Tab-separated table of C-alpha atoms in Angstrom:
chain	number	residue	atom	x	y	z
A	1	MET	CA	14.126	39.044	68.200
A	2	ASN	CA	17.202	39.652	70.362
A	3	VAL	CA	18.099	40.843	73.815
A	4	THR	CA	19.793	44.167	74.517
A	5	ARG	CA	23.155	44.541	76.233
A	6	ARG	CA	21.261	45.398	79.387
A	7	VAL	CA	20.255	41.747	79.866
A	8	PRO	CA	23.768	40.175	80.069
A	9	ILE	CA	24.895	43.047	82.312
A	10	LEU	CA	22.022	42.350	84.745
A	11	LEU	CA	22.753	38.612	84.544
A	12	LEU	CA	26.354	39.363	85.490
A	13	LEU	CA	25.197	41.468	88.446
A	14	GLY	CA	22.871	38.635	89.450
A	15	ALA	CA	25.803	36.221	89.354
A	16	VAL	CA	27.786	38.571	91.606
A	17	LEU	CA	24.847	38.785	94.035
A	18	THR	CA	24.484	34.996	94.051
A	19	ALA	CA	28.175	34.583	94.835
A	20	ALA	CA	27.955	37.206	97.596
A	21	VAL	CA	25.155	35.378	99.471
A	22	TYR	CA	26.682	31.939	98.938
A	23	PRO	CA	28.235	31.826	102.448
A	24	LEU	CA	24.773	32.484	103.892
A	25	GLY	CA	23.245	29.608	101.913
A	26	TRP	CA	20.872	31.888	100.045
A	27	HIS	CA	22.549	31.478	96.687
A	28	LEU	CA	19.848	29.204	95.202
A	29	TYR	CA	17.082	31.647	96.147
A	30	ALA	CA	19.096	34.545	94.769
A	31	PHE	CA	19.811	32.709	91.490
A	32	VAL	CA	16.149	31.782	90.932
A	33	SER	CA	14.857	35.196	91.962
A	34	VAL	CA	17.228	37.107	89.664
A	35	ASN	CA	16.454	34.927	86.657
A	36	LEU	CA	12.693	35.000	87.230
A	37	LEU	CA	12.823	38.781	87.594
A	38	LEU	CA	14.767	39.200	84.360
A	39	LEU	CA	12.526	36.741	82.509
A	40	GLY	CA	9.449	38.575	83.742
A	41	LEU	CA	10.824	41.941	82.680
A	42	PHE	CA	11.797	40.522	79.269
A	43	ILE	CA	8.291	39.088	78.715
A	44	LEU	CA	6.686	42.319	79.919
A	45	ASP	CA	8.911	44.280	77.500
A	46	LEU	CA	7.805	42.013	74.646
A	47	LEU	CA	4.173	42.644	75.488
A	48	LEU	CA	4.525	46.407	75.891
A	49	THR	CA	6.642	46.963	72.785
A	50	PRO	CA	4.468	47.636	69.714
A	51	HIS	CA	4.325	45.432	66.646
A	52	GLY	CA	6.274	46.418	63.525
A	53	SER	CA	3.046	47.569	61.869
A	54	ALA	CA	3.252	50.686	64.052
A	55	PHE	CA	5.886	52.067	61.673
A	56	THR	CA	5.329	53.652	58.274
A	57	ILE	CA	8.000	54.512	55.715
A	58	ASN	CA	8.120	56.853	52.742
A	59	TRP	CA	10.927	57.896	50.430
A	60	PHE	CA	12.027	61.423	51.109
A	61	ASP	CA	15.027	62.225	48.938
A	62	ASP	CA	14.334	63.894	45.579
A	63	ASN	CA	16.969	61.747	43.865
A	64	VAL	CA	15.078	58.615	44.726
A	65	LYS	CA	11.740	60.117	43.763
A	66	GLY	CA	13.298	60.974	40.415
A	67	ASP	CA	14.926	57.545	40.178
A	68	ARG	CA	18.339	59.121	39.700
A	69	LEU	CA	21.693	58.555	41.320
A	70	TYR	CA	25.023	59.436	39.763
A	71	PHE	CA	27.979	57.157	39.191
A	72	LYS	CA	31.260	57.687	41.049
A	73	THR	CA	30.010	60.581	43.180
A	74	GLU	CA	28.264	61.017	46.520
A	75	ASN	CA	24.472	60.669	46.502
A	76	GLU	CA	22.027	61.044	49.341
A	77	LEU	CA	19.523	58.225	49.911
A	78	SER	CA	16.862	59.364	52.402
A	79	PHE	CA	13.571	58.034	53.662
A	80	ILE	CA	11.189	59.002	56.466
A	81	VAL	CA	10.261	56.635	59.294
A	82	ARG	CA	7.201	57.434	61.395
A	83	ASN	CA	6.608	55.939	64.834
A	84	GLY	CA	2.860	55.442	65.094
A	85	SER	CA	2.968	53.889	68.570
A	86	ARG	CA	2.413	55.542	71.961
A	87	HIS	CA	5.974	54.941	73.130
A	88	ARG	CA	9.349	56.524	72.601
A	89	LEU	CA	11.525	54.010	70.740
A	90	TRP	CA	15.123	53.696	69.549
A	91	VAL	CA	14.930	52.756	65.855
A	92	GLN	CA	17.523	51.691	63.278
A	93	ALA	CA	16.482	51.369	59.612
A	94	LEU	CA	18.446	49.705	56.808
A	95	VAL	CA	17.768	49.641	53.054
A	96	GLY	CA	17.286	46.152	51.636
A	97	MET	CA	18.575	45.976	48.058
A	98	GLU	CA	18.399	43.180	45.541
A	99	ALA	CA	20.935	40.381	45.708
A	100	ASN	CA	24.549	41.439	44.992
A	101	ALA	CA	23.570	45.097	44.609
A	102	GLU	CA	24.957	46.296	47.939
A	103	ARG	CA	28.529	45.598	46.871
A	104	PHE	CA	28.206	48.341	44.235
A	105	PHE	CA	27.252	50.986	46.809
A	106	LYS	CA	29.990	52.292	49.076
A	107	VAL	CA	28.471	53.936	52.157
A	108	THR	CA	30.560	56.942	53.242
A	109	ALA	CA	28.183	58.249	55.936
A	110	SER	CA	24.931	57.147	57.513
A	111	ARG	CA	22.291	58.534	59.815
A	112	THR	CA	20.208	55.434	60.236
A	113	ALA	CA	19.540	55.285	64.004
A	114	HIS	CA	17.316	57.719	65.930
A	115	PHE	CA	15.054	57.970	68.963
A	116	LEU	CA	11.485	58.511	67.806
A	117	ASP	CA	8.870	59.924	70.167
A	118	ALA	CA	5.269	58.752	69.967
A	119	GLY	CA	3.812	59.922	66.651
A	120	GLU	CA	7.141	61.453	65.529
A	121	GLU	CA	8.746	61.031	62.109
A	122	LYS	CA	12.397	61.606	61.174
A	123	PRO	CA	14.541	61.260	58.052
A	124	PHE	CA	16.996	58.360	57.908
A	125	SER	CA	19.736	58.644	55.303
A	126	TYR	CA	22.827	57.173	53.673
A	127	THR	CA	25.544	58.882	51.677
A	128	VAL	CA	26.545	56.394	48.997
A	129	ILE	CA	28.942	56.282	46.054
A	130	PRO	CA	27.694	53.905	43.331
A	131	ALA	CA	30.525	51.912	41.769
A	132	LYS	CA	28.500	50.714	38.789
A	133	ARG	CA	25.903	52.151	36.459
A	134	GLY	CA	22.589	50.433	35.926
A	135	LEU	CA	19.195	49.780	37.451
A	136	TYR	CA	18.870	48.594	41.046
A	137	THR	CA	15.724	47.906	43.014
A	138	VAL	CA	14.923	48.435	46.678
A	139	GLU	CA	12.029	46.295	47.812
A	140	ARG	CA	11.944	46.625	51.598
A	141	ILE	CA	13.295	48.637	54.522
A	142	TYR	CA	14.516	46.546	57.455
A	143	ILE	CA	13.864	47.968	60.915
A	144	ARG	CA	15.209	46.952	64.308
A	145	TYR	CA	13.920	48.738	67.388
A	146	ARG	CA	14.534	48.521	71.117
A	147	GLY	CA	11.788	47.532	73.542
A	148	VAL	CA	9.977	50.030	75.751
A	149	LEU	CA	11.782	48.752	78.877
A	150	GLY	CA	15.065	48.241	77.006
A	151	PHE	CA	15.299	44.455	77.366
A	152	CYS	CA	14.372	43.190	73.889
A	153	VAL	CA	15.151	44.130	70.313
A	154	LYS	CA	12.493	43.452	67.708
A	155	HIS	CA	12.898	43.210	63.939
A	156	THR	CA	10.509	43.905	61.105
A	157	SER	CA	10.590	44.758	57.421
A	158	LEU	CA	8.234	47.021	55.554
A	159	PRO	CA	7.629	47.292	51.806
A	160	CYS	CA	9.062	50.473	50.329
A	161	SER	CA	9.894	49.725	46.707
A	162	ALA	CA	11.956	52.038	44.539
A	163	SER	CA	13.942	51.731	41.330
A	164	LEU	CA	17.341	53.366	41.567
A	165	LYS	CA	18.902	54.291	38.250
A	166	VAL	CA	22.609	54.991	38.468
A	167	PHE	CA	23.370	57.425	35.649
A	168	PRO	CA	26.717	58.623	34.314
A	169	ASN	CA	28.069	61.470	36.398
A	170	VAL	CA	26.724	64.773	35.052
A	171	ARG	CA	27.712	66.869	38.041
A	172	ASP	CA	30.870	68.046	36.292
A	173	LEU	CA	28.965	69.425	33.306
A	174	SER	CA	28.790	72.951	34.699
A	175	LYS	CA	32.571	72.937	35.102
A	176	PHE	CA	33.070	71.889	31.470
A	177	ARG	CA	30.577	74.506	30.286
A	178	LEU	CA	32.466	77.205	32.143
A	179	ILE	CA	35.813	76.003	30.814
A	180	THR	CA	34.393	76.011	27.300
A	181	ARG	CA	33.107	79.557	27.659
A	182	ILE	CA	36.395	80.986	28.834
A	183	ASN	CA	38.264	78.829	26.304
A	184	ARG	CA	40.624	77.277	28.841
A	185	LEU	CA	40.653	73.927	27.081
A	186	LEU	CA	42.619	75.566	24.273
A	187	PRO	CA	45.886	76.896	25.732
A	188	GLN	CA	47.128	80.339	24.766
A	189	GLY	CA	48.655	80.268	21.311
A	190	GLU	CA	47.232	76.865	20.323
A	191	LYS	CA	45.635	77.082	16.919
A	192	THR	CA	42.369	75.649	15.810
A	193	LEU	CA	42.873	72.424	13.875
A	194	ARG	CA	42.185	72.870	10.204
A	195	GLN	CA	40.062	69.909	9.239
A	196	TYR	CA	38.978	68.841	5.808
A	197	GLY	CA	35.566	67.408	5.196
A	198	GLY	CA	32.610	67.520	2.874
A	199	GLY	CA	32.278	71.260	2.499
A	200	THR	CA	32.170	73.147	-0.764
A	201	GLU	CA	34.914	75.716	-0.192
A	202	PHE	CA	38.112	74.576	-1.940
A	203	GLU	CA	41.116	74.574	0.372
A	204	SER	CA	44.079	72.832	-1.252
A	205	LEU	CA	45.447	69.877	-3.212
A	206	CYS	CA	47.100	66.871	-1.658
A	207	ALA	CA	48.238	63.387	-2.600
A	208	TYR	CA	45.597	60.646	-2.638
A	209	VAL	CA	45.664	58.205	0.312
A	210	GLU	CA	43.531	55.177	1.022
A	211	GLY	CA	40.089	56.226	2.166
A	212	ASP	CA	39.919	59.443	0.140
A	213	ASP	CA	36.826	59.882	-1.977
A	214	TYR	CA	37.800	59.061	-5.576
A	215	ARG	CA	35.225	61.598	-6.782
A	216	LYS	CA	37.491	64.335	-5.433
A	217	ILE	CA	40.400	63.359	-7.662
A	218	ASN	CA	41.657	66.390	-9.550
A	219	TRP	CA	42.515	64.933	-12.956
A	220	PRO	CA	44.403	67.937	-14.380
A	221	ALA	CA	46.577	68.067	-11.260
A	222	THR	CA	47.011	64.269	-11.398
A	223	ALA	CA	48.276	64.474	-14.974
A	224	ARG	CA	50.578	67.328	-14.064
A	225	GLU	CA	52.075	65.683	-10.950
A	226	GLY	CA	52.178	62.129	-12.263
A	227	ARG	CA	50.334	60.800	-9.207
A	228	PHE	CA	46.767	60.912	-7.951
A	229	MET	CA	45.886	64.296	-6.422
A	230	VAL	CA	42.628	65.113	-4.633
A	231	ASN	CA	40.860	68.346	-3.801
A	232	GLN	CA	40.520	69.254	-0.137
A	233	TYR	CA	37.587	71.295	1.116
A	234	GLN	CA	37.096	73.033	4.429
A	235	VAL	CA	34.810	71.216	6.791
A	236	GLU	CA	31.224	72.391	7.006
A	237	ARG	CA	29.996	74.263	10.026
A	238	ASN	CA	27.063	72.980	12.079
A	239	GLN	CA	27.842	69.388	11.187
A	240	PRO	CA	26.104	66.673	13.216
A	241	ALA	CA	28.473	64.892	15.592
A	242	TYR	CA	28.239	61.182	16.355
A	243	ILE	CA	29.946	59.188	19.076
A	244	LEU	CA	30.678	55.566	18.255
A	245	LEU	CA	31.145	53.897	21.632
A	246	ASP	CA	33.059	50.616	21.668
A	247	THR	CA	31.692	48.459	24.516
A	248	ALA	CA	33.640	45.293	23.692
A	249	ARG	CA	36.487	43.472	25.438
A	250	PRO	CA	39.260	46.130	25.651
A	251	MET	CA	36.868	48.638	27.255
A	252	SER	CA	35.822	46.186	29.980
A	253	TYR	CA	39.129	46.256	31.864
A	254	ASN	CA	39.497	48.215	35.090
A	255	VAL	CA	41.471	51.415	35.576
A	256	GLY	CA	41.638	52.883	39.071
A	257	GLY	CA	38.782	50.728	40.339
A	258	TYR	CA	36.419	51.502	37.454
A	259	ASN	CA	36.266	49.960	34.023
A	260	LYS	CA	37.275	51.878	30.933
A	261	LEU	CA	33.736	51.878	29.582
A	262	ASP	CA	32.488	53.941	32.530
A	263	TYR	CA	35.104	56.602	31.839
A	264	ALA	CA	34.186	56.558	28.141
A	265	ILE	CA	30.455	56.897	28.875
A	266	ASN	CA	31.054	59.871	31.172
A	267	ALA	CA	33.200	61.446	28.460
A	268	ALA	CA	30.457	60.809	25.887
A	269	LEU	CA	27.863	62.508	28.049
A	270	ILE	CA	30.096	65.523	28.618
A	271	LEU	CA	30.912	65.771	24.904
A	272	PHE	CA	27.199	65.533	24.024
A	273	ASP	CA	26.510	68.445	26.365
A	274	ILE	CA	29.298	70.573	24.870
A	275	ILE	CA	28.058	69.799	21.344
A	276	ASN	CA	24.591	70.854	22.423
A	277	GLN	CA	26.007	74.073	23.911
A	278	GLN	CA	27.601	74.802	20.519
A	279	GLY	CA	24.172	74.467	18.891
A	280	ASP	CA	25.056	71.287	16.970
A	281	GLN	CA	23.237	67.975	16.843
A	282	SER	CA	24.675	64.827	18.400
A	283	GLY	CA	24.020	61.121	17.903
A	284	LEU	CA	25.186	57.851	19.428
A	285	ILE	CA	25.978	54.320	18.316
A	286	ALA	CA	27.128	51.799	20.935
A	287	PHE	CA	28.473	48.522	19.620
A	288	ASP	CA	30.319	45.325	20.433
A	289	ALA	CA	29.873	42.338	18.113
A	290	ARG	CA	26.699	44.140	16.990
A	291	VAL	CA	25.100	47.542	17.361
A	292	THR	CA	23.483	47.601	20.810
A	293	ALA	CA	22.187	51.197	20.924
A	294	HIS	CA	21.487	53.836	18.293
A	295	VAL	CA	20.284	57.373	18.966
A	296	LYS	CA	19.889	59.567	15.899
A	297	PRO	CA	21.186	63.156	15.929
A	298	GLY	CA	19.230	65.708	17.887
A	299	LYS	CA	19.641	68.465	20.452
A	300	GLY	CA	17.838	70.132	23.334
A	301	ALA	CA	16.801	68.990	26.796
A	302	LYS	CA	14.609	66.140	25.541
A	303	HIS	CA	17.443	64.733	23.434
A	304	ARG	CA	19.857	65.066	26.374
A	305	ASN	CA	17.506	63.047	28.595
A	306	LEU	CA	17.261	60.401	25.880
A	307	MET	CA	21.061	60.169	25.817
A	308	MET	CA	21.106	59.780	29.604
A	309	GLU	CA	18.501	57.030	29.517
A	310	THR	CA	20.449	55.217	26.812
A	311	LEU	CA	23.895	55.536	28.355
A	312	TYR	CA	23.050	54.514	31.923
A	313	GLY	CA	22.066	51.002	30.897
A	314	ILE	CA	24.959	50.216	28.525
A	315	GLU	CA	26.995	47.220	29.670
A	316	GLY	CA	30.406	46.060	28.539
A	317	ASN	CA	31.349	42.502	27.642
A	318	ARG	CA	34.252	40.372	26.420
A	319	LEU	CA	33.180	40.147	22.784
A	320	THR	CA	35.203	41.389	19.815
A	321	ALA	CA	34.113	44.733	18.390
A	322	ASP	CA	32.589	44.707	14.907
A	323	TYR	CA	33.842	48.008	13.499
A	324	GLU	CA	32.598	47.203	10.023
A	325	GLY	CA	29.036	46.678	11.239
A	326	ALA	CA	29.049	49.874	13.305
A	327	PHE	CA	30.447	51.957	10.441
A	328	ARG	CA	27.940	50.466	8.001
A	329	THR	CA	25.045	51.276	10.363
A	330	LEU	CA	26.218	54.869	10.592
A	331	CYS	CA	26.665	55.301	6.842
A	332	GLU	CA	23.249	53.798	6.089
A	333	SER	CA	21.381	55.922	8.623
A	334	GLN	CA	23.294	59.211	8.406
A	335	LYS	CA	23.537	60.548	4.864
A	336	ARG	CA	24.782	63.986	5.811
A	337	ARG	CA	28.510	64.205	6.419
A	338	SER	CA	29.204	64.209	10.167
A	339	LEU	CA	31.972	64.387	12.701
A	340	VAL	CA	32.393	60.895	14.135
A	341	PHE	CA	34.206	60.416	17.440
A	342	ILE	CA	35.194	56.777	17.950
A	343	PHE	CA	35.812	55.964	21.629
A	344	THR	CA	37.815	52.755	21.675
A	345	ASP	CA	40.979	50.931	22.634
A	346	PHE	CA	42.625	47.664	21.686
A	347	GLU	CA	44.447	44.942	23.586
A	348	ILE	CA	45.662	42.981	20.591
A	349	LEU	CA	46.981	44.414	17.344
A	350	GLU	CA	44.489	42.482	15.219
A	351	GLU	CA	41.685	44.586	16.705
A	352	ALA	CA	43.417	47.824	15.750
A	353	GLU	CA	44.154	46.508	12.281
A	354	GLU	CA	40.464	45.754	11.787
A	355	LEU	CA	39.632	49.325	12.812
A	356	ILE	CA	42.086	50.705	10.247
A	357	ALA	CA	40.866	48.347	7.530
A	358	HIS	CA	37.294	49.617	7.779
A	359	ILE	CA	37.783	53.243	8.795
A	360	ALA	CA	38.869	54.075	5.254
A	361	ILE	CA	35.303	53.307	4.142
A	362	LEU	CA	33.887	55.517	6.898
A	363	LYS	CA	36.191	58.364	5.887
A	364	LYS	CA	34.609	58.544	2.421
A	365	ARG	CA	31.267	59.563	3.945
A	366	HIS	CA	32.183	61.165	7.268
A	367	MET	CA	35.062	62.694	9.208
A	368	PRO	CA	36.263	60.225	11.884
A	369	ILE	CA	38.253	61.201	14.964
A	370	VAL	CA	39.579	58.264	17.000
A	371	VAL	CA	39.999	58.726	20.765
A	372	PHE	CA	42.008	55.903	22.322
A	373	MET	CA	42.202	55.188	26.039
A	374	ALA	CA	45.830	54.748	27.044
A	375	ASN	CA	46.876	51.453	28.593
A	376	GLU	CA	48.389	52.880	31.776
A	377	GLY	CA	49.270	49.447	33.152
A	378	LEU	CA	51.217	48.669	29.990
A	379	ASN	CA	53.071	51.971	30.202
A	380	ALA	CA	54.020	51.293	33.825
A	381	LEU	CA	55.195	47.787	32.963
A	382	ALA	CA	57.347	49.036	30.090
A	383	GLU	CA	59.038	51.589	32.367
A	384	ALA	CA	59.477	49.264	35.374
A	385	TYR	CA	62.906	48.333	36.693
A	386	ALA	CA	63.515	44.629	36.094
A	387	VAL	CA	65.283	42.592	38.783
A	388	ASN	CA	65.100	39.139	37.206
A	389	ARG	CA	64.695	37.432	33.846
A	390	ARG	CA	60.923	37.107	34.095
A	391	GLU	CA	60.456	40.840	34.785
A	392	THR	CA	62.863	41.673	31.977
A	393	ILE	CA	60.801	39.613	29.519
A	394	LEU	CA	57.596	41.304	30.694
A	395	ARG	CA	59.142	44.764	30.388
A	396	ASP	CA	60.512	44.097	26.899
A	397	THR	CA	57.216	42.608	25.734
A	398	ALA	CA	55.314	45.654	27.015
A	399	ALA	CA	57.779	47.946	25.245
A	400	GLU	CA	57.298	46.047	21.987
A	401	PHE	CA	53.555	46.304	22.292
A	402	LEU	CA	53.777	50.059	22.883
A	403	GLU	CA	55.869	50.389	19.751
A	404	GLU	CA	53.184	48.542	17.814
A	405	ARG	CA	50.572	50.938	19.227
A	406	LYS	CA	52.626	53.859	17.951
A	407	LYS	CA	52.670	52.286	14.493
A	408	ILE	CA	48.858	52.136	14.548
A	409	PHE	CA	48.710	55.846	15.361
A	410	SER	CA	51.188	56.550	12.590
A	411	GLN	CA	49.007	54.653	10.111
A	412	LEU	CA	45.997	56.722	11.102
A	413	ASN	CA	48.026	59.912	10.709
A	414	ALA	CA	49.161	58.779	7.269
A	415	MET	CA	45.484	58.379	6.345
A	416	ARG	CA	44.859	61.913	7.657
A	417	ILE	CA	42.544	60.618	10.368
A	418	PRO	CA	42.835	62.665	13.586
A	419	ASN	CA	43.510	60.548	16.666
A	420	VAL	CA	44.434	61.093	20.283
A	421	GLU	CA	45.496	58.789	23.095
A	422	SER	CA	44.420	59.818	26.587
A	423	THR	CA	44.463	58.494	30.122
A	424	ALA	CA	41.130	57.419	31.577
A	425	GLU	CA	40.959	60.417	33.920
A	426	LEU	CA	41.548	62.903	31.080
A	427	PHE	CA	39.447	61.096	28.494
A	428	ALA	CA	36.602	63.632	28.605
A	429	VAL	CA	39.003	66.591	28.482
A	430	SER	CA	40.808	65.163	25.450
A	431	ALA	CA	37.583	64.510	23.548
A	432	VAL	CA	36.119	67.956	24.267
A	433	LYS	CA	39.396	69.666	23.440
A	434	ARG	CA	39.632	67.922	20.078
A	435	TYR	CA	36.013	68.801	19.260
A	436	LEU	CA	36.572	72.480	20.096
A	437	GLN	CA	39.725	72.554	18.015
A	438	ILE	CA	37.734	71.347	15.016
A	439	VAL	CA	34.603	73.479	15.324
A	440	LYS	CA	35.923	76.576	17.097
A	441	ARG	CA	33.904	79.494	15.838
């Protein structure tokens, strides 16, 4: 319970009145009279103002009823407050979230204070931008309302539980669908990538490299050339497409206020939708030091909702990614040759070397495409102007690391494994573009 601004203003006026009658000797009577009058009005206001039980609250917004908010975009949170008393009241209502949850919700606009007539109900709302995916709970709505006479402010809280699921942002899907239809992701004159997979139509001969299936060795050509030669076949149409989502340490770092994993998850959701639009099946494996989520290939609205439910709750961590375990899980569960998009990055070269060491095994059964998230901070550091020895060392070290990254990409190219490095903002575009280049019909 508090007092309104009206009370100190009236106290100040009472002090002025007391000072004015001081020469007449009436100051004591004036002081007592003013304070007794204000105290009486305050007590009367407390008695006239209804109890908090006069209010009722219900969720109004469809997003909340459906338990869905979307990451990194504006969402409306609305609820209805009804004044069941016989008085017109000024009411302010605030959502009470679980501990530490409020810091993940940036409020860009609010309409949380209204005058409510007797028996009237009005919507109260926030416009929020969630900064983190996941499940959040609202247990109560906190209400503060001004007294009937305007002297007191009362507080109450009412139960109004809701579970808010912050999903990856799907509001850009229509834009990607349109771009796909008019083929704007493939610039004029850019050719479809010719990919080689597990089809049956012979395409060409090429030299054997690590990871090639030894069963495809062409022995007559090997004898003729004096080196191992393998048959190449055109990739099958309507292949299932998997996304292997690395949720380990390198993907936990922030880019532009959001961590890399959030960008990768949004890209995965967009790519799943495009795959579905093409009529193909899509699957998911999320992994760090172990496989944390596995959705087998499927398509349609039900499968899309399953992907959403799986992706919204995925959390990153600082563990080291187990590529071998993830690839083994895929090979054991998916016998049919598939396109496999690996969303990953690496901070130390040993992590990339482990990826290369095990991807050769994956290549024998499936067709991997590696999509790396560029280290924009490292690029900026390597290009920075150095003004002292310390900055020079940092710049040279960053440049050396970038050179090592290029060697990793070169190794993947030598193994004939498609790969692309993209900024976080263009991660979804790069993944969708590469998919369309492969399967363009």
